PDB file of C-alpha atoms in Angstrom:
ATOM      1  CA  UNK B  40       8.642 -14.425  29.314  1.00 38.00           C
ATOM      2  CA  UNK B  41       8.319 -15.349  25.081  1.00 43.00           C
ATOM      3  CA  UNK B  42      11.642 -16.728  23.797  1.00 55.00           C
ATOM      4  CA  UNK B  43      13.706 -13.696  21.830  1.00 68.00           C
ATOM      5  CA  UNK B  44      13.823 -15.308  18.393  1.00 69.00           C
ATOM      6  CA  UNK B  45      17.557 -13.994  16.956  1.00 72.00           C
ATOM      7  CA  UNK B  46      17.675 -11.740  13.998  1.00 71.00           C
ATOM      8  CA  UNK B  47      18.703 -13.553  11.198  1.00 72.00           C
ATOM      9  CA  UNK B  48      15.877 -16.523  11.991  1.00 75.00           C
ATOM     10  CA  UNK B  49      13.105 -13.809  11.590  1.00 77.00           C
ATOM     11  CA  UNK B  50      15.055 -12.701   8.376  1.00 78.00           C
ATOM     12  CA  UNK B  51      14.965 -16.087   6.907  1.00 80.00           C
ATOM     13  CA  UNK B  52      11.221 -16.545   8.183  1.00 86.00           C
ATOM     14  CA  UNK B  53       8.264 -17.054   5.339  1.00 85.00           C
ATOM     15  CA  UNK B  54       6.219 -13.906   5.616  1.00 86.00           C
ATOM     16  CA  UNK B  55       9.715 -11.907   5.430  1.00 87.00           C
ATOM     17  CA  UNK B  56      10.904 -14.086   2.523  1.00 89.00           C
ATOM     18  CA  UNK B  57       7.452 -13.043   0.916  1.00 90.00           C
ATOM     19  CA  UNK B  58       8.190  -9.678   1.808  1.00 91.00           C
ATOM     20  CA  UNK B  59      11.609  -9.492  -0.082  1.00 92.00           C
ATOM     21  CA  UNK B  60       9.893 -10.985  -2.843  1.00 93.00           C
ATOM     22  CA  UNK B  61       7.628  -8.046  -3.090  1.00 93.00           C
ATOM     23  CA  UNK B  62      10.047  -5.565  -3.397  1.00 93.00           C
ATOM     24  CA  UNK B  63      12.140  -7.655  -5.977  1.00 95.00           C
ATOM     25  CA  UNK B  64       8.891  -7.543  -7.789  1.00 95.00           C
ATOM     26  CA  UNK B  65       9.057  -3.575  -7.767  1.00 96.00           C
ATOM     27  CA  UNK B  66      11.978  -3.438 -10.405  1.00 96.00           C
ATOM     28  CA  UNK B  67      10.418  -5.334 -12.872  1.00 97.00           C
ATOM     29  CA  UNK B  68       6.812  -4.107 -12.715  1.00 97.00           C
ATOM     30  CA  UNK B  69       8.434  -0.599 -13.279  1.00 97.00           C
ATOM     31  CA  UNK B  70      10.887  -2.055 -16.273  1.00 97.00           C
ATOM     32  CA  UNK B  71       7.057  -3.453 -17.498  1.00 96.00           C
ATOM     33  CA  UNK B  72       5.799  -0.239 -17.393  1.00 96.00           C
ATOM     34  CA  UNK B  73       8.774   1.941 -18.830  1.00 95.00           C
ATOM     35  CA  UNK B  74       8.341  -0.057 -22.023  1.00 94.00           C
ATOM     36  CA  UNK B  75       4.859   0.659 -22.573  1.00 91.00           C
ATOM     37  CA  UNK B  76       2.438  -1.445 -25.154  1.00 93.00           C
ATOM     38  CA  UNK B  77      -0.730  -2.999 -24.198  1.00 92.00           C
ATOM     39  CA  UNK B  78       1.147  -6.690 -23.819  1.00 94.00           C
ATOM     40  CA  UNK B  79       3.540  -5.305 -21.405  1.00 95.00           C
ATOM     41  CA  UNK B  80       1.110  -3.427 -19.199  1.00 95.00           C
ATOM     42  CA  UNK B  81      -0.920  -6.452 -19.217  1.00 93.00           C
ATOM     43  CA  UNK B  82       2.251  -7.808 -17.611  1.00 96.00           C
ATOM     44  CA  UNK B  83       2.995  -5.240 -14.935  1.00 97.00           C
ATOM     45  CA  UNK B  84      -0.394  -5.633 -13.862  1.00 96.00           C
ATOM     46  CA  UNK B  85      -0.445  -9.407 -13.442  1.00 96.00           C
ATOM     47  CA  UNK B  86       2.865  -9.104 -11.153  1.00 96.00           C
ATOM     48  CA  UNK B  87       1.565  -6.198  -9.488  1.00 96.00           C
ATOM     49  CA  UNK B  88      -1.073  -7.865  -8.572  1.00 95.00           C
ATOM     50  CA  UNK B  89       1.557 -11.523  -7.302  1.00 94.00           C
ATOM     51  CA  UNK B  90       2.898  -8.661  -5.382  1.00 93.00           C
ATOM     52  CA  UNK B  91       0.109  -7.342  -3.602  1.00 91.00           C
ATOM     53  CA  UNK B  92      -1.231 -10.938  -2.884  1.00 92.00           C
ATOM     54  CA  UNK B  93       1.986 -11.431  -1.077  1.00 89.00           C
ATOM     55  CA  UNK B  94       0.680  -8.172   1.398  1.00 85.00           C
ATOM     56  CA  UNK B  95      -1.911  -9.988   2.911  1.00 85.00           C
ATOM     57  CA  UNK B  96      -0.414 -13.873   2.428  1.00 89.00           C
ATOM     58  CA  UNK B  97       2.781 -12.740   4.619  1.00 86.00           C
ATOM     59  CA  UNK B  98       0.587 -11.201   7.613  1.00 82.00           C
ATOM     60  CA  UNK B  99      -1.901 -14.144   7.150  1.00 85.00           C
ATOM     61  CA  UNK B 100       1.303 -16.782   7.581  1.00 88.00           C
ATOM     62  CA  UNK B 101       2.629 -14.237  10.233  1.00 82.00           C
ATOM     63  CA  UNK B 102      -0.562 -14.580  12.333  1.00 83.00           C
ATOM     64  CA  UNK B 103      -1.840 -18.246  11.788  1.00 82.00           C
ATOM     65  CA  UNK B 104       2.093 -19.767  12.378  1.00 80.00           C
ATOM     66  CA  UNK B 105       2.837 -17.451  15.024  1.00 81.00           C
ATOM     67  CA  UNK B 106       6.041 -15.613  13.051  1.00 78.00           C
ATOM     68  CA  UNK B 107       5.469 -12.174  13.285  1.00 78.00           C
ATOM     69  CA  UNK B 108       8.739 -10.117  14.229  1.00 78.00           C
ATOM     70  CA  UNK B 109      10.158  -6.758  14.867  1.00 79.00           C
ATOM     71  CA  UNK B 110      12.066  -7.150  11.702  1.00 80.00           C
ATOM     72  CA  UNK B 111       8.615  -8.020   9.282  1.00 80.00           C
ATOM     73  CA  UNK B 112       6.957  -5.282  10.963  1.00 81.00           C
ATOM     74  CA  UNK B 113       8.971  -2.877  10.023  1.00 81.00           C
ATOM     75  CA  UNK B 114      10.093  -4.442   6.594  1.00 85.00           C
ATOM     76  CA  UNK B 115       6.388  -5.558   5.297  1.00 85.00           C
ATOM     77  CA  UNK B 116       4.710  -1.603   5.795  1.00 84.00           C
ATOM     78  CA  UNK B 117       8.261  -0.097   4.396  1.00 87.00           C
ATOM     79  CA  UNK B 118       7.928  -2.649   0.974  1.00 90.00           C
ATOM     80  CA  UNK B 119       4.097  -1.882   0.579  1.00 89.00           C
ATOM     81  CA  UNK B 120       5.490   1.970   0.522  1.00 90.00           C
ATOM     82  CA  UNK B 121       7.936   0.894  -1.945  1.00 93.00           C
ATOM     83  CA  UNK B 122       5.693  -0.691  -4.489  1.00 94.00           C
ATOM     84  CA  UNK B 123       2.937   1.870  -4.407  1.00 93.00           C
ATOM     85  CA  UNK B 124       5.531   5.049  -4.821  1.00 93.00           C
ATOM     86  CA  UNK B 125       7.631   3.554  -7.472  1.00 95.00           C
ATOM     87  CA  UNK B 126       4.389   2.732  -9.374  1.00 96.00           C
ATOM     88  CA  UNK B 127       2.792   6.180  -8.795  1.00 95.00           C
ATOM     89  CA  UNK B 128       6.115   7.866  -9.767  1.00 94.00           C
ATOM     90  CA  UNK B 129       6.102   5.697 -13.328  1.00 96.00           C
ATOM     91  CA  UNK B 130       2.708   6.413 -13.504  1.00 95.00           C
ATOM     92  CA  UNK B 131       3.534  10.487 -13.089  1.00 94.00           C
ATOM     93  CA  UNK B 132       6.463  10.159 -15.733  1.00 94.00           C
ATOM     94  CA  UNK B 133       3.748   7.883 -18.355  1.00 94.00           C
ATOM     95  CA  UNK B 134       1.828  11.208 -17.895  1.00 93.00           C
ATOM     96  CA  UNK B 135      -1.080   9.052 -16.111  1.00 93.00           C
ATOM     97  CA  UNK B 136      -1.396  10.477 -13.227  1.00 93.00           C
ATOM     98  CA  UNK B 137      -1.331  14.375 -12.074  1.00 94.00           C
ATOM     99  CA  UNK B 138       1.730  15.333 -10.103  1.00 94.00           C
ATOM    100  CA  UNK B 139      -0.721  17.121  -7.635  1.00 95.00           C
ATOM    101  CA  UNK B 140      -1.684  13.871  -6.762  1.00 93.00           C
ATOM    102  CA  UNK B 141       1.445  12.608  -5.973  1.00 93.00           C
ATOM    103  CA  UNK B 142       2.556  15.127  -4.081  1.00 94.00           C
ATOM    104  CA  UNK B 143      -0.769  14.529  -2.183  1.00 93.00           C
ATOM    105  CA  UNK B 144       0.065  11.055  -1.752  1.00 92.00           C
ATOM    106  CA  UNK B 145       3.102  11.209  -0.625  1.00 91.00           C
ATOM    107  CA  UNK B 146       2.945  13.907   1.478  1.00 92.00           C
ATOM    108  CA  UNK B 147       0.210  11.839   3.598  1.00 90.00           C
ATOM    109  CA  UNK B 148       2.506   8.908   3.882  1.00 87.00           C
ATOM    110  CA  UNK B 149       5.387  10.978   5.038  1.00 88.00           C
ATOM    111  CA  UNK B 150       3.428  12.559   7.528  1.00 88.00           C
ATOM    112  CA  UNK B 151       2.025   9.298   9.312  1.00 85.00           C
ATOM    113  CA  UNK B 152       5.038   7.681   9.109  1.00 82.00           C
ATOM    114  CA  UNK B 153       6.709  10.457  10.852  1.00 83.00           C
ATOM    115  CA  UNK B 154       3.366  10.626  13.191  1.00 83.00           C
ATOM    116  CA  UNK B 155       3.871   6.659  14.048  1.00 79.00           C
ATOM    117  CA  UNK B 156       7.105   7.121  14.812  1.00 77.00           C
ATOM    118  CA  UNK B 157       7.009   9.477  17.190  1.00 80.00           C
ATOM    119  CA  UNK B 158       4.076   7.750  19.047  1.00 77.00           C
ATOM    120  CA  UNK B 159       6.353   4.358  18.748  1.00 72.00           C
ATOM    121  CA  UNK B 160       9.046   6.259  20.908  1.00 74.00           C
ATOM    122  CA  UNK B 161       6.485   7.845  23.052  1.00 73.00           C
ATOM    123  CA  UNK B 162       4.708   3.894  23.532  1.00 74.00           C
ATOM    124  CA  UNK B 163       1.297   6.406  23.224  1.00 71.00           C
ATOM    125  CA  UNK B 164      -1.481   3.977  22.270  1.00 63.00           C
ATOM    126  CA  UNK B 165      -3.927   5.149  19.432  1.00 67.00           C
ATOM    127  CA  UNK B 166      -6.840   3.327  18.529  1.00 61.00           C
ATOM    128  CA  UNK B 167      -6.404   1.343  15.288  1.00 58.00           C
ATOM    129  CA  UNK B 168      -9.393   2.062  12.642  1.00 69.00           C
ATOM    130  CA  UNK B 169     -10.461   0.429   9.130  1.00 80.00           C
ATOM    131  CA  UNK B 170     -10.018   3.621   7.141  1.00 82.00           C
ATOM    132  CA  UNK B 171      -6.545   2.768   6.307  1.00 81.00           C
ATOM    133  CA  UNK B 172      -7.735  -0.424   4.910  1.00 82.00           C
ATOM    134  CA  UNK B 173      -9.530   1.120   2.558  1.00 87.00           C
ATOM    135  CA  UNK B 174      -7.376   3.730   1.940  1.00 89.00           C
ATOM    136  CA  UNK B 175      -4.526   0.942   0.857  1.00 88.00           C
ATOM    137  CA  UNK B 176      -7.870  -1.559  -1.072  1.00 90.00           C
ATOM    138  CA  UNK B 177      -9.054   1.509  -3.564  1.00 94.00           C
ATOM    139  CA  UNK B 178      -5.191   2.132  -3.592  1.00 94.00           C
ATOM    140  CA  UNK B 179      -4.216  -0.735  -5.022  1.00 93.00           C
ATOM    141  CA  UNK B 180      -7.523  -1.404  -7.274  1.00 95.00           C
ATOM    142  CA  UNK B 181      -6.686   1.906  -8.469  1.00 96.00           C
ATOM    143  CA  UNK B 182      -2.854   1.573  -9.344  1.00 96.00           C
ATOM    144  CA  UNK B 183      -3.774  -2.011 -10.603  1.00 96.00           C
ATOM    145  CA  UNK B 184      -6.726   0.185 -12.755  1.00 96.00           C
ATOM    146  CA  UNK B 185      -4.042   3.113 -14.262  1.00 96.00           C
ATOM    147  CA  UNK B 186      -0.976   0.090 -14.715  1.00 96.00           C
ATOM    148  CA  UNK B 187      -3.120  -1.980 -17.417  1.00 95.00           C
ATOM    149  CA  UNK B 188      -4.172   1.798 -18.582  1.00 92.00           C
ATOM    150  CA  UNK B 189      -5.420   0.918 -22.062  1.00 91.00           C
ATOM    151  CA  UNK B 190      -8.993  -0.150 -22.978  1.00 89.00           C
ATOM    152  CA  UNK B 191     -10.057  -3.546 -23.076  1.00 84.00           C
ATOM    153  CA  UNK B 192     -13.422  -5.001 -24.449  1.00 81.00           C
ATOM    154  CA  UNK B 193     -14.966  -7.009 -21.640  1.00 77.00           C
ATOM    155  CA  UNK B 194     -17.720  -9.776 -23.148  1.00 76.00           C
ATOM    156  CA  UNK B 195     -20.153  -8.199 -20.256  1.00 75.00           C
ATOM    157  CA  UNK B 196     -19.882  -4.924 -21.288  1.00 76.00           C
ATOM    158  CA  UNK B 197     -21.127  -3.255 -24.728  1.00 81.00           C
ATOM    159  CA  UNK B 198     -18.360  -1.025 -24.909  1.00 83.00           C
ATOM    160  CA  UNK B 199     -14.409  -1.697 -24.137  1.00 86.00           C
ATOM    161  CA  UNK B 200     -13.469  -0.677 -20.773  1.00 88.00           C
ATOM    162  CA  UNK B 201     -11.660   2.327 -20.032  1.00 92.00           C
ATOM    163  CA  UNK B 202      -8.663   1.334 -17.192  1.00 93.00           C
ATOM    164  CA  UNK B 203      -7.297   4.725 -17.073  1.00 94.00           C
ATOM    165  CA  UNK B 204     -10.586   6.849 -16.608  1.00 94.00           C
ATOM    166  CA  UNK B 205     -11.232   3.938 -13.581  1.00 94.00           C
ATOM    167  CA  UNK B 206      -8.747   3.719 -12.395  1.00 96.00           C
ATOM    168  CA  UNK B 207      -8.455   7.486 -11.624  1.00 96.00           C
ATOM    169  CA  UNK B 208     -12.053   7.194 -10.371  1.00 96.00           C
ATOM    170  CA  UNK B 209     -10.307   4.629  -7.709  1.00 96.00           C
ATOM    171  CA  UNK B 210      -7.184   6.913  -7.088  1.00 96.00           C
ATOM    172  CA  UNK B 211      -9.524   9.729  -5.931  1.00 95.00           C
ATOM    173  CA  UNK B 212     -11.511   8.226  -4.001  1.00 95.00           C
ATOM    174  CA  UNK B 213      -8.334   6.702  -2.112  1.00 94.00           C
ATOM    175  CA  UNK B 214      -6.861   9.862  -2.122  1.00 94.00           C
ATOM    176  CA  UNK B 215      -9.944  10.655   0.040  1.00 94.00           C
ATOM    177  CA  UNK B 216      -9.602   7.680   2.615  1.00 93.00           C
ATOM    178  CA  UNK B 217      -5.843   8.793   2.753  1.00 92.00           C
ATOM    179  CA  UNK B 218      -6.810  12.064   4.143  1.00 92.00           C
ATOM    180  CA  UNK B 219      -8.987  11.369   6.039  1.00 92.00           C
ATOM    181  CA  UNK B 220      -7.643   8.489   7.751  1.00 89.00           C
ATOM    182  CA  UNK B 221      -4.440  10.989   8.244  1.00 89.00           C
ATOM    183  CA  UNK B 222      -6.661  13.446  10.141  1.00 91.00           C
ATOM    184  CA  UNK B 223      -8.385  10.276  11.994  1.00 88.00           C
ATOM    185  CA  UNK B 224      -4.639   8.970  13.191  1.00 84.00           C
ATOM    186  CA  UNK B 225      -3.628  12.542  13.932  1.00 87.00           C
ATOM    187  CA  UNK B 226      -6.785  13.296  16.088  1.00 85.00           C
ATOM    188  CA  UNK B 227      -6.019   9.955  17.928  1.00 82.00           C
ATOM    189  CA  UNK B 228      -2.121  11.122  18.510  1.00 81.00           C
ATOM    190  CA  UNK B 229      -3.272  14.273  20.134  1.00 83.00           C
ATOM    191  CA  UNK B 230      -6.002  12.691  22.520  1.00 81.00           C
ATOM    192  CA  UNK B 231      -3.539   9.641  23.319  1.00 77.00           C
ATOM    193  CA  UNK B 232      -1.008  12.577  24.255  1.00 78.00           C
ATOM    194  CA  UNK B 233      -4.247  14.529  26.483  1.00 76.00           C
ATOM    195  CA  UNK B 234      -5.309  11.469  27.977  1.00 75.00           C
ATOM    196  CA  UNK B 235      -1.391  10.377  28.730  1.00 63.00           C
ATOM    197  CA  UNK B 236      -2.421   6.582  27.511  1.00 53.00           C
ATOM    198  CA  UNK B 237       0.981   4.374  26.956  1.00 52.00           C
ATOM    199  CA  UNK B 238       1.839   1.132  25.901  1.00 47.00           C
ATOM    200  CA  UNK B 239       4.698  -1.197  24.897  1.00 42.00           C
ATOM    201  CA  UNK B 240       3.517  -1.155  21.012  1.00 41.00           C
ATOM    202  CA  UNK B 241       1.364   1.287  19.540  1.00 41.00           C
ATOM    203  CA  UNK B 242      -2.005   0.278  17.587  1.00 42.00           C
ATOM    204  CA  UNK B 243      -2.930   1.628  14.512  1.00 43.00           C
ATOM    205  CA  UNK B 244      -4.317   1.140  10.999  1.00 47.00           C
ATOM    206  CA  UNK B 245      -2.630   3.599   8.252  1.00 56.00           C
TER     207      UNK B 245
END
């Protein structure tokens, strides 16, 4: 049996420290967005990008150096959702995103998170798919573009890039994958109940 790592030691592991950094970046991103200007939007996008990169980095470090923990499994998705939700609400306040889009995305996250809790409590095995990863990728690109917001001239293109329009296209694509992945997870949940497949951990990609 593997030795159980004390909670205090889990709390100061490198992956979890990166997760804390992602949470601490949220108020800075929101503050830069609140004092809206092209320069502040640019810096908000930089901070958001760095925070998003830590999501992939902490997972890689946890796998590469065997530093995964139960605390990290709880904190990592929580930090991701806090970052996304905070930015979406600020975009809504700045009138850069329709309210119905935010409501759909929020309802999806609440539904899947609730179902994941039930599945974990019941020990149900739900096969992982990459729909959730596609949703996350498109969503992060969309939020980054919407944070930048202002048109910027790019040397390779004859006209300035409209980052707001670009961000909305990516956000609609991410919403499509959000709904499809939610349906896929619900379908997998029902199938797991019917088959009675159980395990100590639940695998999913949402």
